[in-house]
């Protein structure tokens, strides 16, 4: 299924231009499994960064972070951190770290709750 979206995105970019692929990325992220959605988010954020749409890319990273347990998806968090080093500032880096702590707390709570059952 992920491959179909990749083909669709490629064709849409060729015919209509890269910015027209946004809706396809959004639909893919909505419909695909978490793992494939994470991959699609990273590609989407990379595209937005190349277009100079830094705020859009940052929003995509923030959205994706909600399905990225820092203990399991260290690559995602490293990618976002590198993005902030290149394109952000102290405030955006602080916000990314705040989100990471919040997501970590959510996953810790979920694990704790499962253990209590």
PDB file of C-alpha atoms in Angstrom:
ATOM      1  CA  UNK A   1       0.000   0.000   0.000  1.00  0.00           C
ATOM      2  CA  UNK A   2       2.866   2.374   0.826  1.00  0.00           C
ATOM      3  CA  UNK A   3       4.323   1.707  -2.633  1.00  0.00           C
ATOM      4  CA  UNK A   4       1.047   2.736  -4.270  1.00  0.00           C
ATOM      5  CA  UNK A   5       1.142   6.064  -2.458  1.00  0.00           C
ATOM      6  CA  UNK A   6       4.764   6.542  -3.502  1.00  0.00           C
ATOM      7  CA  UNK A   7       3.819   6.003  -7.157  1.00  0.00           C
ATOM      8  CA  UNK A   8       0.820   8.306  -6.808  1.00  0.00           C
ATOM      9  CA  UNK A   9       2.976  11.030  -5.214  1.00  0.00           C
ATOM     10  CA  UNK A  10       5.622  10.711  -7.916  1.00  0.00           C
ATOM     11  CA  UNK A  11       3.080  10.957 -10.734  1.00  0.00           C
ATOM     12  CA  UNK A  12       1.219  13.857  -9.122  1.00  0.00           C
ATOM     13  CA  UNK A  13       4.502  15.738  -8.669  1.00  0.00           C
ATOM     14  CA  UNK A  14       5.379  15.191 -12.342  1.00  0.00           C
ATOM     15  CA  UNK A  15       1.978  16.295 -13.613  1.00  0.00           C
ATOM     16  CA  UNK A  16       0.846  18.961 -11.139  1.00  0.00           C
ATOM     17  CA  UNK A  17       4.016  19.953  -9.302  1.00  0.00           C
ATOM     18  CA  UNK A  18       5.396  19.021  -5.904  1.00  0.00           C
ATOM     19  CA  UNK A  19       3.108  21.264  -3.782  1.00  0.00           C
ATOM     20  CA  UNK A  20       0.062  19.397  -5.141  1.00  0.00           C
ATOM     21  CA  UNK A  21       1.285  16.212  -3.445  1.00  0.00           C
ATOM     22  CA  UNK A  22       0.427  17.534   0.026  1.00  0.00           C
ATOM     23  CA  UNK A  23      -3.092  16.087   0.006  1.00  0.00           C
ATOM     24  CA  UNK A  24      -1.737  12.691  -1.041  1.00  0.00           C
ATOM     25  CA  UNK A  25       0.810  12.691   1.775  1.00  0.00           C
ATOM     26  CA  UNK A  26      -1.904  13.662   4.268  1.00  0.00           C
ATOM     27  CA  UNK A  27      -4.192  10.864   3.098  1.00  0.00           C
ATOM     28  CA  UNK A  28      -1.347   8.330   3.194  1.00  0.00           C
ATOM     29  CA  UNK A  29      -0.435   9.336   6.748  1.00  0.00           C
ATOM     30  CA  UNK A  30      -4.075   8.965   7.760  1.00  0.00           C
ATOM     31  CA  UNK A  31      -4.580   5.534   6.178  1.00  0.00           C
ATOM     32  CA  UNK A  32      -1.280   3.683   6.497  1.00  0.00           C
ATOM     33  CA  UNK A  33       0.000   1.675   9.454  1.00  0.00           C
ATOM     34  CA  UNK A  34       1.970   3.587  12.100  1.00  0.00           C
ATOM     35  CA  UNK A  35       5.313   2.401  10.741  1.00  0.00           C
ATOM     36  CA  UNK A  36       4.456   3.410   7.174  1.00  0.00           C
ATOM     37  CA  UNK A  37       2.879   6.663   8.385  1.00  0.00           C
ATOM     38  CA  UNK A  38       6.111   7.560  10.166  1.00  0.00           C
ATOM     39  CA  UNK A  39       8.073   6.940   6.974  1.00  0.00           C
ATOM     40  CA  UNK A  40       5.589   9.024   4.979  1.00  0.00           C
ATOM     41  CA  UNK A  41       5.761  11.856   7.554  1.00  0.00           C
ATOM     42  CA  UNK A  42       9.533  11.974   7.250  1.00  0.00           C
ATOM     43  CA  UNK A  43       9.336  12.127   3.462  1.00  0.00           C
ATOM     44  CA  UNK A  44       6.624  14.794   3.667  1.00  0.00           C
ATOM     45  CA  UNK A  45       8.662  16.902   6.115  1.00  0.00           C
ATOM     46  CA  UNK A  46      11.730  16.535   3.900  1.00  0.00           C
ATOM     47  CA  UNK A  47       9.738  17.722   0.879  1.00  0.00           C
ATOM     48  CA  UNK A  48       8.418  20.746   2.783  1.00  0.00           C
ATOM     49  CA  UNK A  49      11.940  21.574   3.964  1.00  0.00           C
ATOM     50  CA  UNK A  50      13.217  21.461   0.373  1.00  0.00           C
ATOM     51  CA  UNK A  51      10.399  23.828  -0.600  1.00  0.00           C
ATOM     52  CA  UNK A  52      11.507  26.189   2.173  1.00  0.00           C
ATOM     53  CA  UNK A  53       8.312  25.545   4.143  1.00  0.00           C
ATOM     54  CA  UNK A  54      10.060  25.164   7.496  1.00  0.00           C
ATOM     55  CA  UNK A  55       6.959  25.777   9.628  1.00  0.00           C
ATOM     56  CA  UNK A  56       4.998  23.171   7.673  1.00  0.00           C
ATOM     57  CA  UNK A  57       7.825  20.665   8.107  1.00  0.00           C
ATOM     58  CA  UNK A  58       7.961  21.395  11.835  1.00  0.00           C
ATOM     59  CA  UNK A  59       4.201  20.797  12.100  1.00  0.00           C
ATOM     60  CA  UNK A  60       4.606  17.435  10.351  1.00  0.00           C
ATOM     61  CA  UNK A  61       7.373  16.419  12.763  1.00  0.00           C
ATOM     62  CA  UNK A  62       5.154  17.417  15.701  1.00  0.00           C
ATOM     63  CA  UNK A  63       2.261  15.359  14.296  1.00  0.00           C
ATOM     64  CA  UNK A  64       4.477  12.354  13.650  1.00  0.00           C
ATOM     65  CA  UNK A  65       6.002  12.542  17.123  1.00  0.00           C
ATOM     66  CA  UNK A  66       2.711  11.368  18.628  1.00  0.00           C
ATOM     67  CA  UNK A  67       3.358   7.890  17.187  1.00  0.00           C
ATOM     68  CA  UNK A  68       7.087   7.801  17.992  1.00  0.00           C
ATOM     69  CA  UNK A  69       8.040   6.258  21.313  1.00  0.00           C
ATOM     70  CA  UNK A  70      11.519   7.748  21.913  1.00  0.00           C
ATOM     71  CA  UNK A  71      12.789   4.384  23.214  1.00  0.00           C
ATOM     72  CA  UNK A  72      11.872   2.680  19.936  1.00  0.00           C
ATOM     73  CA  UNK A  73      12.078   5.393  17.264  1.00  0.00           C
ATOM     74  CA  UNK A  74      15.346   7.122  18.145  1.00  0.00           C
ATOM     75  CA  UNK A  75      16.013   7.723  14.433  1.00  0.00           C
ATOM     76  CA  UNK A  76      12.907   9.886  14.139  1.00  0.00           C
ATOM     77  CA  UNK A  77      13.903  12.032  17.118  1.00  0.00           C
ATOM     78  CA  UNK A  78      17.459  12.387  15.809  1.00  0.00           C
ATOM     79  CA  UNK A  79      16.117  13.488  12.417  1.00  0.00           C
ATOM     80  CA  UNK A  80      13.857  16.098  14.032  1.00  0.00           C
ATOM     81  CA  UNK A  81      16.731  17.307  16.237  1.00  0.00           C
ATOM     82  CA  UNK A  82      19.004  17.697  13.194  1.00  0.00           C
ATOM     83  CA  UNK A  83      16.215  19.607  11.441  1.00  0.00           C
ATOM     84  CA  UNK A  84      15.965  22.013  14.399  1.00  0.00           C
ATOM     85  CA  UNK A  85      19.738  22.464  14.515  1.00  0.00           C
ATOM     86  CA  UNK A  86      19.712  23.445  10.815  1.00  0.00           C
ATOM     87  CA  UNK A  87      16.469  25.431  10.637  1.00  0.00           C
ATOM     88  CA  UNK A  88      15.358  26.285  14.147  1.00  0.00           C
ATOM     89  CA  UNK A  89      16.463  28.264  17.137  1.00  0.00           C
ATOM     90  CA  UNK A  90      16.685  27.812  20.876  1.00  0.00           C
ATOM     91  CA  UNK A  91      12.902  28.101  21.278  1.00  0.00           C
ATOM     92  CA  UNK A  92      12.059  25.547  18.580  1.00  0.00           C
ATOM     93  CA  UNK A  93      14.659  23.126  19.963  1.00  0.00           C
ATOM     94  CA  UNK A  94      13.217  23.561  23.461  1.00  0.00           C
ATOM     95  CA  UNK A  95       9.708  22.912  22.114  1.00  0.00           C
ATOM     96  CA  UNK A  96      10.864  19.737  20.337  1.00  0.00           C
ATOM     97  CA  UNK A  97      12.441  18.491  23.592  1.00  0.00           C
ATOM     98  CA  UNK A  98       9.245  19.356  25.502  1.00  0.00           C
ATOM     99  CA  UNK A  99       7.183  17.335  23.014  1.00  0.00           C
ATOM    100  CA  UNK A 100       9.647  14.453  23.297  1.00  0.00           C
ATOM    101  CA  UNK A 101       9.288  14.404  27.103  1.00  0.00           C
ATOM    102  CA  UNK A 102       5.516  14.558  26.776  1.00  0.00           C
ATOM    103  CA  UNK A 103       5.419  11.681  24.290  1.00  0.00           C
ATOM    104  CA  UNK A 104       7.823   9.676  26.463  1.00  0.00           C
ATOM    105  CA  UNK A 105       5.557  10.215  29.468  1.00  0.00           C
ATOM    106  CA  UNK A 106       2.564   9.042  27.443  1.00  0.00           C
ATOM    107  CA  UNK A 107       4.317   5.827  26.424  1.00  0.00           C
ATOM    108  CA  UNK A 108       5.596   5.257  29.975  1.00  0.00           C
ATOM    109  CA  UNK A 109       2.047   5.649  31.278  1.00  0.00           C
ATOM    110  CA  UNK A 110       0.698   3.245  28.658  1.00  0.00           C
ATOM    111  CA  UNK A 111       3.291   0.632  29.602  1.00  0.00           C
ATOM    112  CA  UNK A 112       2.562   1.187  33.288  1.00  0.00           C
ATOM    113  CA  UNK A 113      -1.182   0.780  32.725  1.00  0.00           C
ATOM    114  CA  UNK A 114      -0.694  -2.427  30.748  1.00  0.00           C
ATOM    115  CA  UNK A 115       1.428  -3.860  33.576  1.00  0.00           C
ATOM    116  CA  UNK A 116      -1.354  -3.157  36.052  1.00  0.00           C
ATOM    117  CA  UNK A 117      -3.885  -5.259  34.153  1.00  0.00           C
TER     118      UNK A 117
END
